[in-house]
Coordinates of C-alpha atoms in Angstrom, one line a residue:
X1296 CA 24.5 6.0 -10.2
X1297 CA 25.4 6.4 -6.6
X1298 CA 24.8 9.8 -6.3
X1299 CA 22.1 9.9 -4.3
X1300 CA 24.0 8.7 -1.1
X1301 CA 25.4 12.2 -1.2
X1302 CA 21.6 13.4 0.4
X1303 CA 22.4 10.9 3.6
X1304 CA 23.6 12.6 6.9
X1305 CA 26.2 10.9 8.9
X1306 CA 23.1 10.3 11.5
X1307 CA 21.2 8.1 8.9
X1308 CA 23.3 4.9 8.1
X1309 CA 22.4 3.8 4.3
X1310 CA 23.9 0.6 5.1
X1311 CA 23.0 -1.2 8.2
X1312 CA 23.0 -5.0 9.6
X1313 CA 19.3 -5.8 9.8
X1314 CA 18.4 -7.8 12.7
X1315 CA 18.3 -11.6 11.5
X1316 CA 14.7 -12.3 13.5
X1317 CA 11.3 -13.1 12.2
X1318 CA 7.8 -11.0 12.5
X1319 CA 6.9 -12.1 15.7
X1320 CA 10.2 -12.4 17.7
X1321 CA 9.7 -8.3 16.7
X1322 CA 6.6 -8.2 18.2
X1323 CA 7.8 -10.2 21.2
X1324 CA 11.1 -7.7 21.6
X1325 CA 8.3 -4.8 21.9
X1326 CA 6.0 -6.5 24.1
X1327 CA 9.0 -6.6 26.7
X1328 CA 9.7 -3.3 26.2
X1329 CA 6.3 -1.4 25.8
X1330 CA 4.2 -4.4 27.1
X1331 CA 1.9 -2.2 28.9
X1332 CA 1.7 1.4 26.2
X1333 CA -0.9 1.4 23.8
X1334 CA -0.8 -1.1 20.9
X1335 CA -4.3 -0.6 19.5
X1336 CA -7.1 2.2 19.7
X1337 CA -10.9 1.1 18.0
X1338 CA -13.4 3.2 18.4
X1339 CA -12.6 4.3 22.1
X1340 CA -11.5 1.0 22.9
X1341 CA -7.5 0.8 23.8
X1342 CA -5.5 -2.7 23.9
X1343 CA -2.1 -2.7 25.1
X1344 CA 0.8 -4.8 23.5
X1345 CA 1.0 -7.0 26.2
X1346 CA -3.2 -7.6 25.4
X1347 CA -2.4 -8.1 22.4
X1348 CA 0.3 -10.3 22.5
X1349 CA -2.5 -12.6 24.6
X1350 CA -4.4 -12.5 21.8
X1351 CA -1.5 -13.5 19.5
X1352 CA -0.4 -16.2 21.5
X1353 CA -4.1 -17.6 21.7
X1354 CA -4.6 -17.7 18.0
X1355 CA -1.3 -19.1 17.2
X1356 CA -2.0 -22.1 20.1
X1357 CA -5.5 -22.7 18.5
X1358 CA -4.0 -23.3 14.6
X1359 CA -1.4 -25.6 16.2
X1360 CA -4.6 -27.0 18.0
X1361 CA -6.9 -27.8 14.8
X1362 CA -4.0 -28.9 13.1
X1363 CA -1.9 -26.0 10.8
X1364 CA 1.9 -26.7 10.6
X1365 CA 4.4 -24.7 9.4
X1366 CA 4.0 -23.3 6.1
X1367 CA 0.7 -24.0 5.6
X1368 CA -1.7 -20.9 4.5
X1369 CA -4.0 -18.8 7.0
X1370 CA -5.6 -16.2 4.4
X1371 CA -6.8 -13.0 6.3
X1372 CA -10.0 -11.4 4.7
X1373 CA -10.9 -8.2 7.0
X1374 CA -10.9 -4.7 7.6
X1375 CA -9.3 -3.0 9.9
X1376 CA -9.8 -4.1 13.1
X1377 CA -7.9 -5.6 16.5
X1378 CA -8.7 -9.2 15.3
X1379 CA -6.6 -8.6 12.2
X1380 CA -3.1 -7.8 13.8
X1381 CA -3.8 -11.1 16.5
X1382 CA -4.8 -13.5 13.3
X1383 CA -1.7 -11.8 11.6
X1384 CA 1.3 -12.3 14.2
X1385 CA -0.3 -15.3 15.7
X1386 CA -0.9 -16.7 12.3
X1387 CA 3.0 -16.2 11.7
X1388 CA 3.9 -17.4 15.5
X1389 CA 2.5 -20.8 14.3
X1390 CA 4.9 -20.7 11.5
X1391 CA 2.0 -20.7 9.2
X1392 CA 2.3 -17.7 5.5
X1393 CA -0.2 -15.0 5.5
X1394 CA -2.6 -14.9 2.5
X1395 CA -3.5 -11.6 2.2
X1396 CA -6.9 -11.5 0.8
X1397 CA -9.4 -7.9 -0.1
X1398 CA -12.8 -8.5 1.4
X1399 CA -13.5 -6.3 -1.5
X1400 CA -12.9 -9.4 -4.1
X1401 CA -15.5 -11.2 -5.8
X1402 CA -16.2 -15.2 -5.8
X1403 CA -14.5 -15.8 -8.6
X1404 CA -11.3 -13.3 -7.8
X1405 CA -11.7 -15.4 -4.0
X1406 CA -11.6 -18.7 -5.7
X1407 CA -8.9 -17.8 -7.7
X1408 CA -6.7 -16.6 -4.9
X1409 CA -7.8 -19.4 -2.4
X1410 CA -6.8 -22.2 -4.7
X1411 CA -3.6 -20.5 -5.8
X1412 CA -2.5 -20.2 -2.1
X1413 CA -4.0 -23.5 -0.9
X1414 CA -5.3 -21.2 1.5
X1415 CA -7.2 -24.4 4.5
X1416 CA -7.7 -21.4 6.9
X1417 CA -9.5 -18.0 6.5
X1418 CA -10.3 -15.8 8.8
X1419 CA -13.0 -13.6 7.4
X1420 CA -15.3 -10.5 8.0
X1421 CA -19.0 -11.5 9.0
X1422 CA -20.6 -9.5 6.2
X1423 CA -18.5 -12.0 3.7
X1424 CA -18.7 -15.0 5.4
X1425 CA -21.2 -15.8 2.5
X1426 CA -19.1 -15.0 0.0
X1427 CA -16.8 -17.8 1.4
X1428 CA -18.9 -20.3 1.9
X1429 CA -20.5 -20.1 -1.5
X1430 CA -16.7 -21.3 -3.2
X1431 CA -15.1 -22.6 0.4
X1432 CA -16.3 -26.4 -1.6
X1433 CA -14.0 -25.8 -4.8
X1434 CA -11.0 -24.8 -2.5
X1435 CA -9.0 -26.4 0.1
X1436 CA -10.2 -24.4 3.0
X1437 CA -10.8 -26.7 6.2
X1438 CA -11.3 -24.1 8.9
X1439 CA -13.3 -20.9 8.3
X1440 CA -13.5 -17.8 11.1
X1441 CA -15.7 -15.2 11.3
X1442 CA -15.3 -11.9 12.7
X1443 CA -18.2 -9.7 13.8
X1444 CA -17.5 -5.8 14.3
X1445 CA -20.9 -5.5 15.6
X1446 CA -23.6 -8.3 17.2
X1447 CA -21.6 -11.6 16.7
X1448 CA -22.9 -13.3 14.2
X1449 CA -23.2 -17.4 14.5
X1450 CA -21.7 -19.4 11.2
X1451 CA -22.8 -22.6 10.2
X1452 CA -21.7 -25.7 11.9
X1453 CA -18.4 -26.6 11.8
X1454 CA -17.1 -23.0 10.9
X1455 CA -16.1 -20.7 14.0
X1456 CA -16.5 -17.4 15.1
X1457 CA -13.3 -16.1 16.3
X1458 CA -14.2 -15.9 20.3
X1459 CA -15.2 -19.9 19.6
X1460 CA -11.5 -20.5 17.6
X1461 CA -9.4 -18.8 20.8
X1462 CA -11.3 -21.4 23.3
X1463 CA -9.1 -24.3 21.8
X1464 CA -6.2 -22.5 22.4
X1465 CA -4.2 -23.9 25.5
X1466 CA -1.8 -20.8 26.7
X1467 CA 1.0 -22.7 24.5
X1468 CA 3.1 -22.3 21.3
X1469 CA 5.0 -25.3 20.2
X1470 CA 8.0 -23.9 19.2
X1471 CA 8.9 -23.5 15.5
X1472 CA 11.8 -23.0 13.8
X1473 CA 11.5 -20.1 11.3
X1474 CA 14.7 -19.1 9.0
X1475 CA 14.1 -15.5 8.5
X1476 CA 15.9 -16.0 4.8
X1477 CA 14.4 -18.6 3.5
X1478 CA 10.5 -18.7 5.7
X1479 CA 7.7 -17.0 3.5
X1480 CA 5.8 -14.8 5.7
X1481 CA 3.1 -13.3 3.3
X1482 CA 1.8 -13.9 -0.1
X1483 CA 1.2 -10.6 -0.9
X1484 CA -1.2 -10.2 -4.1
X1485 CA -0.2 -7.8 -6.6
X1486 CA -3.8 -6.3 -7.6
X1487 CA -3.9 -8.0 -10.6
X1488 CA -4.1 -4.6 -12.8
X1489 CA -2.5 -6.8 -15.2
X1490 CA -4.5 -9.4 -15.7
X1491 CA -4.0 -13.0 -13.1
X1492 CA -3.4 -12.2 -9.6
X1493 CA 0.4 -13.2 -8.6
X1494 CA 1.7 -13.5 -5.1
X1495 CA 4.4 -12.5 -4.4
X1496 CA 6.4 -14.4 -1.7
X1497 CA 7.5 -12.0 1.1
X1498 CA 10.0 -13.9 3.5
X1499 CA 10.2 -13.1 7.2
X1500 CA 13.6 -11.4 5.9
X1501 CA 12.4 -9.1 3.5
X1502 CA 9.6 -7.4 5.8
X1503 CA 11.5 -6.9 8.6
X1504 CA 14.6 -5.4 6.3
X1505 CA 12.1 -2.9 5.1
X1506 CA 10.9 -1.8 8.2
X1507 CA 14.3 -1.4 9.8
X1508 CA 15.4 0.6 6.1
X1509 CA 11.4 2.6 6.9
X1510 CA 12.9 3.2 10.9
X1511 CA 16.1 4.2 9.4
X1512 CA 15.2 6.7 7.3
X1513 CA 12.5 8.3 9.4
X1514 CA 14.7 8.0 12.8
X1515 CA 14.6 11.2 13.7
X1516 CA 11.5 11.7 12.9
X1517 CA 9.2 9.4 14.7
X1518 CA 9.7 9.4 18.5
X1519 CA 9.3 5.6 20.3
X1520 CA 6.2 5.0 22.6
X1521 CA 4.5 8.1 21.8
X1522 CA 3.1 8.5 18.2
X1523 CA -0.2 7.7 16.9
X1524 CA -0.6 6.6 13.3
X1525 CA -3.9 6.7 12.1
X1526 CA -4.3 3.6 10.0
X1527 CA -6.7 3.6 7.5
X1528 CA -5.2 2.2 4.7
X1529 CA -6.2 -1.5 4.6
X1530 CA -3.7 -3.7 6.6
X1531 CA -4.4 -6.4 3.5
X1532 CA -2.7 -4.0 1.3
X1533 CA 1.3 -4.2 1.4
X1534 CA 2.0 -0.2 2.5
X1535 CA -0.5 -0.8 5.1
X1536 CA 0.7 -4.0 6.7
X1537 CA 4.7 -2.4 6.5
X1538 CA 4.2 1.5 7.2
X1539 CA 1.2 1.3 9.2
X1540 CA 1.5 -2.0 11.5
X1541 CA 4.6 -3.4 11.6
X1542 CA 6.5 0.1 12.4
X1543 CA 4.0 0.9 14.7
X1544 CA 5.0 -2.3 16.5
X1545 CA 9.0 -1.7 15.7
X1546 CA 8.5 1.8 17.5
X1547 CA 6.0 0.2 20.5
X1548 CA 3.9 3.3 19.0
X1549 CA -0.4 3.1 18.8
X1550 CA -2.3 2.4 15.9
X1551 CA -5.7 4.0 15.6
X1552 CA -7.6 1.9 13.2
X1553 CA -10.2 2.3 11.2
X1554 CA -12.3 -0.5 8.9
X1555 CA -12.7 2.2 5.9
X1556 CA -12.4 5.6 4.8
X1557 CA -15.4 7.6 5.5
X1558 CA -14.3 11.0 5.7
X1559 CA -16.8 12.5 8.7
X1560 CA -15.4 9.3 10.6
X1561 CA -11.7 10.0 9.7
X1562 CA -12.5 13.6 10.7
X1563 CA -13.8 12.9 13.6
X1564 CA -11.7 10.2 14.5
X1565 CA -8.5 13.0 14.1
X1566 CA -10.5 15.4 16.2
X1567 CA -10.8 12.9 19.2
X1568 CA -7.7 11.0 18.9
X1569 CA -5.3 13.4 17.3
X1570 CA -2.8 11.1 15.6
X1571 CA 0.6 12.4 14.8
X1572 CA 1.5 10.2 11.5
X1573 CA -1.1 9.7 9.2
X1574 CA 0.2 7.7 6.3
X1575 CA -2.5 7.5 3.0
X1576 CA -3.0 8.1 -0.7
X1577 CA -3.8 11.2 -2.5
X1578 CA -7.4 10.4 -2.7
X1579 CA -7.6 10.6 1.1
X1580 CA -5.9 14.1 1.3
X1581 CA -8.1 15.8 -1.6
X1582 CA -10.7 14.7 0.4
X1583 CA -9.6 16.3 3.8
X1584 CA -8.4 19.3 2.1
X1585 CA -11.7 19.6 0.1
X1586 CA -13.7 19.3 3.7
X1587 CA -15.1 22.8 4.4
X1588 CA -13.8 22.9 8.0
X1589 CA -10.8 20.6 7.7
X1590 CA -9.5 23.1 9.8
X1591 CA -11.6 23.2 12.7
X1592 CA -11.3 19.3 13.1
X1593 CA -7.5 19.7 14.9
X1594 CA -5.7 18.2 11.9
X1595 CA -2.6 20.3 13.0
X1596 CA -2.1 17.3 15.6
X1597 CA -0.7 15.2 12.4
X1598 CA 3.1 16.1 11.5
X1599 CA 4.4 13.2 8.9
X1600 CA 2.3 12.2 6.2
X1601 CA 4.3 9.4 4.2
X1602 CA 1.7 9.4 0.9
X1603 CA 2.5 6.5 -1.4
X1604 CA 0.5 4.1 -4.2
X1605 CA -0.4 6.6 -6.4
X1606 CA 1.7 9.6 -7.7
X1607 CA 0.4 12.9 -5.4
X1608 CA -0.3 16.1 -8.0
X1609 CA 1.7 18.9 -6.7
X1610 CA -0.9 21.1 -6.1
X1611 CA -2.9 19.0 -3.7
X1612 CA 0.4 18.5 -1.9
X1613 CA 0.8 22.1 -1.2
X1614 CA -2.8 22.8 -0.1
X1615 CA -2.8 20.0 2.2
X1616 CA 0.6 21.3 3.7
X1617 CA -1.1 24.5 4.1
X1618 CA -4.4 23.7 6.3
X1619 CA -2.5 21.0 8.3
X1620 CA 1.1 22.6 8.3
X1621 CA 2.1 18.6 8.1
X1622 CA 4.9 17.5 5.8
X1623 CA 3.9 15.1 3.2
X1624 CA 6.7 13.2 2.1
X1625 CA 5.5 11.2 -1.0
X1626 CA 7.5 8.1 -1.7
X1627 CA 7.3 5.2 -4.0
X1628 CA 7.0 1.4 -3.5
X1629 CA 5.5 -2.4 -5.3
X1630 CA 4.5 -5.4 -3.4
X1631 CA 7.3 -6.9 -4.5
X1632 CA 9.3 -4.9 -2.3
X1633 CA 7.4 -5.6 0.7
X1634 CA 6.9 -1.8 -0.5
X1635 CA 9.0 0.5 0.6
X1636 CA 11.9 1.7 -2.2
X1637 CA 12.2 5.2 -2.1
X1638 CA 10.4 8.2 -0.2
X1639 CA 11.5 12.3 -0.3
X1640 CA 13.8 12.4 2.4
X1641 CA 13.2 13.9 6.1
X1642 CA 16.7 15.2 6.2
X1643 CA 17.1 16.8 2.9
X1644 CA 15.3 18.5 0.4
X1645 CA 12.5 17.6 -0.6
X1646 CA 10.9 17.6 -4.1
X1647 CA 7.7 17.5 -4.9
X1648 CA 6.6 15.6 -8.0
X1649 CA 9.1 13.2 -7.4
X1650 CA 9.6 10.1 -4.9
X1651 CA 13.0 11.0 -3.3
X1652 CA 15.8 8.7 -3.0
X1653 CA 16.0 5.3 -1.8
X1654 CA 15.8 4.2 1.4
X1655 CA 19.0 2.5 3.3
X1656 CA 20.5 -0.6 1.3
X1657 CA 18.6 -0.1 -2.0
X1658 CA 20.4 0.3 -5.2
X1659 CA 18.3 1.6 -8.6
X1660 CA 19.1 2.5 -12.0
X1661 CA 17.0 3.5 -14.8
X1662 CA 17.5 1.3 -17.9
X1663 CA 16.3 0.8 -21.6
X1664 CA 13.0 -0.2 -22.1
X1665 CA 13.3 -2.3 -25.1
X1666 CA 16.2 -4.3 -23.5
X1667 CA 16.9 -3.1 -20.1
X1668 CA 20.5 -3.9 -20.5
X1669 CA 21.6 -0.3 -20.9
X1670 CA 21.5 2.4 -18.2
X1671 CA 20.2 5.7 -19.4
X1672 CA 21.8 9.2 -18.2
X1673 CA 20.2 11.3 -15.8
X1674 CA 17.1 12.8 -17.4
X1675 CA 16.5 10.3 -20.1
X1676 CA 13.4 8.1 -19.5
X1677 CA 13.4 4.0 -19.1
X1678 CA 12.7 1.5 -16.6
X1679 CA 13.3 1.6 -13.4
X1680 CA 14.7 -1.4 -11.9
X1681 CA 16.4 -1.8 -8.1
X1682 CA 17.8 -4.6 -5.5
X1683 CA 18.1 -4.4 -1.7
X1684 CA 17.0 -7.2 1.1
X1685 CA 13.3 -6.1 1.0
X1686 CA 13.2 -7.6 -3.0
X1687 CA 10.4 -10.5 -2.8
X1688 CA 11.8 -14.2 -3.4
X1689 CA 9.9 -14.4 -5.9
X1690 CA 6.1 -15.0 -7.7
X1691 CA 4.3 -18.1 -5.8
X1692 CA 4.0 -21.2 -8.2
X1693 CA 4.9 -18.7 -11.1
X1694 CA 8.9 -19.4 -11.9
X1695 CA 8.0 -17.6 -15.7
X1696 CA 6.6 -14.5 -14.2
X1697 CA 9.2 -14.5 -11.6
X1698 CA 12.2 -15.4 -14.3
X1699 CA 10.5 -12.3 -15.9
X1700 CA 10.7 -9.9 -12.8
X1701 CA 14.0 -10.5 -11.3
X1702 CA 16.5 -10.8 -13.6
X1703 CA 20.2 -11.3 -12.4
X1704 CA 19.7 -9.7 -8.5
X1705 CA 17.3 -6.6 -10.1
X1706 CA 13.6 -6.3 -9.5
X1707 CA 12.3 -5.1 -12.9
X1708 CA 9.5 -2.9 -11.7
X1709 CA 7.7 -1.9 -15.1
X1710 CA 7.8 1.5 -13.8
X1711 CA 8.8 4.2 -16.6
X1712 CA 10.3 6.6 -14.7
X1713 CA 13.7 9.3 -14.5
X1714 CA 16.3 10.6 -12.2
X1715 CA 17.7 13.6 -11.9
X1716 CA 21.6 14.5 -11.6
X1717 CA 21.1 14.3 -7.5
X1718 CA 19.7 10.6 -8.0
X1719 CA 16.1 11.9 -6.7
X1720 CA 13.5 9.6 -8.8
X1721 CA 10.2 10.7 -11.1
X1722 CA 8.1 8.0 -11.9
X1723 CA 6.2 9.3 -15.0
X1724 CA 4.0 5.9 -15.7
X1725 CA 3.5 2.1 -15.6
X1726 CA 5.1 0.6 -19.0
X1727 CA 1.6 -0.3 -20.0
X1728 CA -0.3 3.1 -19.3
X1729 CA 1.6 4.6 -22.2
X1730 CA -0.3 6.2 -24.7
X1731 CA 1.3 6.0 -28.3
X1732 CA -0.1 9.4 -30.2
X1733 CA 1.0 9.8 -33.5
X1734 CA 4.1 8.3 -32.6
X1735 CA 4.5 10.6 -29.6
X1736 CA 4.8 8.9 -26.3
X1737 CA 2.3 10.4 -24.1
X1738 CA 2.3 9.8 -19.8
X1739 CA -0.8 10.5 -18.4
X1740 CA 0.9 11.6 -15.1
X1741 CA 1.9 14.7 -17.4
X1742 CA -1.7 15.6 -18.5
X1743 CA -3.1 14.7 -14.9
X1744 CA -1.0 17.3 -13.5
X1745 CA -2.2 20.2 -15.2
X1746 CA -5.8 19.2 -15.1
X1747 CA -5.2 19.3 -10.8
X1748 CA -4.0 22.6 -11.5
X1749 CA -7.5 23.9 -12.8
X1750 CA -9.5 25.6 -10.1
X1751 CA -12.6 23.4 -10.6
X1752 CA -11.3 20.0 -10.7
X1753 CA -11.3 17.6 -7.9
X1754 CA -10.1 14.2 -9.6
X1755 CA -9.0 13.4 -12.9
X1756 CA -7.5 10.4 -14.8
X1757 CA -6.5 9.9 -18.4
X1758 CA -6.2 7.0 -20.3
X1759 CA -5.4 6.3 -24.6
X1760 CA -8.2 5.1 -26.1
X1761 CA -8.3 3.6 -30.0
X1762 CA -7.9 6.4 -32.9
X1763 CA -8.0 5.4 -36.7
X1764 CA -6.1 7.9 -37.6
X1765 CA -3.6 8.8 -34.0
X1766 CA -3.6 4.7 -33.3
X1767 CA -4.4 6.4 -29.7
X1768 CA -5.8 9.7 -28.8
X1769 CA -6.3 11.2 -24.8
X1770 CA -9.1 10.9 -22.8
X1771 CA -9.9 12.2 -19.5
X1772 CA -12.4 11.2 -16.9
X1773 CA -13.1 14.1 -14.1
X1774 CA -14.7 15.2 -11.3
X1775 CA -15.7 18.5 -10.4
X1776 CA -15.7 19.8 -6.8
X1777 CA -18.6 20.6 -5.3
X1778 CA -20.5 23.4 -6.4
X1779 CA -18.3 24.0 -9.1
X1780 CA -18.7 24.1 -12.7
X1781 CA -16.9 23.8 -16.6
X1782 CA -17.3 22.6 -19.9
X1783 CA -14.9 20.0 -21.7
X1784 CA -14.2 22.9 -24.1
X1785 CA -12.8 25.4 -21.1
X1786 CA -10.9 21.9 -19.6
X1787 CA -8.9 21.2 -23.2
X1788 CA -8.3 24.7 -23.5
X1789 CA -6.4 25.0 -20.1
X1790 CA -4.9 21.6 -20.9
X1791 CA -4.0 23.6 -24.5
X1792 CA -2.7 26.8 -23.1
X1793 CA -0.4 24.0 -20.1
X1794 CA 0.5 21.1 -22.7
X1795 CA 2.1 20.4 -26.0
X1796 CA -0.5 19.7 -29.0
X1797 CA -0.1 15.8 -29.0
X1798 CA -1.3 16.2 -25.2
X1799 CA -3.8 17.3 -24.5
X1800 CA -7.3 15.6 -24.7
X1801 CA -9.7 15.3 -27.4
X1802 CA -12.1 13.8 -24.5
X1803 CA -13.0 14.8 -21.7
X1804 CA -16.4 12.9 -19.7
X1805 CA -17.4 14.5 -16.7
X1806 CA -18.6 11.7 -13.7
X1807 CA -19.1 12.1 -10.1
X1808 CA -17.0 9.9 -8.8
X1809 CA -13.9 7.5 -10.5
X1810 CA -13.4 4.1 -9.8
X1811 CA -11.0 3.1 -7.1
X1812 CA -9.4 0.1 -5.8
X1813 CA -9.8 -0.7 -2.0
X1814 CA -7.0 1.6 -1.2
X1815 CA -8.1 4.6 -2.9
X1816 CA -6.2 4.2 -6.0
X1817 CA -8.0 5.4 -9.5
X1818 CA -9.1 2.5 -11.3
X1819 CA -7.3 3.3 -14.6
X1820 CA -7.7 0.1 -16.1
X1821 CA -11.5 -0.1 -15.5
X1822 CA -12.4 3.0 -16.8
X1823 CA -10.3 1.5 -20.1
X1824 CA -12.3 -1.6 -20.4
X1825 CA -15.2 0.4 -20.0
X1826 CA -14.9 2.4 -22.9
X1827 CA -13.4 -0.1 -25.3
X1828 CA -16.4 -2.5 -24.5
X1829 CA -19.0 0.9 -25.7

């Protein structure tokens, strides 16, 4: 099932030797070459690399100061911010694994991943130092670091704040011995929309393959040492730590960061600093294109939009593409792929709807659900199940899961998805939001689409919930856009006149806004719990 390789120009290599170095000898390779271009931008305030390289190397002397060896966990629990790239190379220049923790978790989701890493250092947002401190006891953390976006804020004795923690540092880095291969870099936690948390083991290897197969494929798009990508999408999550940071770094380009998505800041922020890339999530585009003077805010400066972690409806892709005039090339990823599989190409057509091809090196077929020994023919649906050097090592402390997940060199994804004859791949739905109606296999992604397509709606989400009669039945959650009005009868009669019978939903409940992960992603499990607990 090769076919896709036909889409590759002679100018983009699908295999390539990837450089055999770890995270920071990456950063350190740009430092001497861009050591004094722009690294970071925060809120007016510019840091070069070779600043922030100072800041690595202080960071990475202080762990070995109080103590952290190689392999030992540093768990990161902040927003965007210049702090968060320092405590992530220098973490890794220490030899030490990234624990990528959301400040948006809870005490007992924090206790829960703390304990699983063995997490003993955590650098952490002020606002949350609390939240730390109430479970730090039940965990093995030793050395808590706060950082303070505002008025620093003092913690308790015997914690740090992060000024205090790069005092011990001495200018020096013992050396340590990374293999690349083998050296786990970041425990990356997959959200845990299926129940426990699992991290998955990202080795120095596997990130910086996917960021040489992300430079690769967008080589002729993204100039060195001049682009700015605005980076809004949390550096915690995996598509913002690969396409946002490390590339940036790879390319010695700037990274404008911002702690959250607040759209008059991101608008404002894109008037002022006119970023070039601008990769995000549909939920951030409906909400630029929905902004009555989008227009007037300069957001022609941005020219690649790379949208990934939740399929893009087709419609919002085309508006978008009409106020900005940007490309949006939506692509497709997992954290156990350190993400990046597969994005619409730069250099050939593109379709919307679908997530392209793969990027250089990765192999994919789609296979049986019920055994996913048999490869299905372009068209037909199934899993979707791929290998290349960005494929995680494997689920910490979970050899079941990981047994599960990578079975003889393939990553089973649990993706339902299809190719077409040119090898460009659909992903209809996750193996577990598939609605059984009446026998009838029903994708949400199917109904979604068409309820996009209606003039008044701004978001929507569908989900099965119990029938006595159907054993499931559709319901969908929406939100109007401003100003706007409809009835659930005139919504299922679009949905009639756009979808076969067993489609289209006998619910629809109207609500101002969904609920999303930290990332932007609709929360379609918690809108099912919500309604199987009424």
């Amino acid at each position: 099932m090769d076919q896709w390789l036909a889409n590759y120009p002679d100018t983009v290599s699908h295999e390539f030797e990837i450089p055999y170095i770890s995270i920071p000898q990456m950063l350190e390779e740009t430092v001497e070459n861009y050591g004094d271009k722009e690294a970071i931008s925060f809120y007016g305030k510019s840091i070069s690399y070779r600043q922030l390289y100072g800041m690595t190397i202080a960071f990475a002397s202080a762990l070995q100061k109080k103590g952290v060896q190689k392999g030992d966990r540093v768990a990161i629990m902040l927003p965007n911010c210049p702090q968060y790239p320092a405590a992530y190379y220098g973490a890794l220049k220490a030899g030490a694994i990234i624990t990528q923790v959301n400040p948006m978790l809870v005490e007992r989701e924090l206790d829960y991943i703390l304990n699983d890493s063995g997490a003993e250092t955590i650098v952490v947002y002020d606002a949350l130092y609390p939240r730390v401190k109430a479970v730090s006891a039940g965990t093995a953390l030793k050395r808590i670091i706060t950082v303070s976006l505002q008025e620093e804020m003092t913690p308790a004795e015997g914690d740090f704040t992060f000024s205090q923690f790069l005092s011990f540092s001495t200018g020096e880095v013992l050396p340590v011995q990374i293999e690349p291969e083998h050296d786990i870099a970041v425990l990356q936690y997959t959200g845990g929309t299926t129940g426990r948390s699992k991290g998955a083991m990202l080795t120095h290897r596997n990130l910086i393959a996917n960021i040489y197969q992300s430079f690769e494929f967008f080589k002729h798009e993204v100039q060195t040492g001049s682009e700015r990508c605005l980076t809004v999408i949390p550096l915690f999550h995996v598509f913002g730590m690969t396409s946002c940071m490390n590339l940036t770094v790879l390319r010695g380009n700037s990274m404008i960061l911002l702690p959250r998505f607040d759209l008059e800041e991101v608008m404002q922020t894109i008037k002022r600093e006119q970023p070039t890339i601008f990769p995000g999530v549909p939920t951030m585009y409906v909400a630029i294109t929905n902004h009555p003077k989008a227009e007037e805010y300069g957001i022609s400066s941005i020219r690649i939009c790379n949208s990934g972690s939740a399929p893009m409806p087709v419609e919002l892709l085309n508006e978008f593409e009409r106020k900005t005039g940007a490309k949006i090339l939506e692509g497709y990823g997992l954290s156990e792929a350190a993400p990046t599989t597969h994005c619409n190409p730069p250099f050939a057509k593109r379709k919307p709807g679908s997530v392209g091809i793969g990027v250089p090196g990765t192999a994919y077929k789609i296979v049986d659900v019920a055994t996913g020994k048999e490869e299905v023919p372009a068209g037909k649906l199934g899993e979707v199940i791929l290998k290349g050097p960005q494929v995680m090592k494997g689920y910490w402390n979970m050899p079941e899961e990981t047994a599960n997940t990578l079975r003889d060199g393939w990553l089973f994804t649990g993706d339902i998805a299809k190719v077409d004859e040119e090898g460009y791949l659909y992903i209809v739905d996750r193996k577990k939001d598939l609605i059984i109606a009446s026998g009838y296999n029903v994708y949400p992604r199917d109904i979604e689409e068409v309820l996009y397509e209606h003039e008044a709606v701004q978001e929507a989400v569908v989900i099965g919930v119990p029938d006595p009669y159907r054993g499931e039945t559709v319901k969908a959650f929406v939100v109007l856009k401003a100003g706007r009005q409809a009835s659930d009868e005139e919504i299922i009669a679009f949905c009639r006149s756009n979808l076969a019978a067993y489609k289209v939903p006998a619910m629809i409940e109207f609500r101002s806004e969904l609920p999303k992960t930290s990332v932007g992603k609709i929360l379609r499990r918690a809108l099912r719990e919500e309604t199987l607990q009424r």
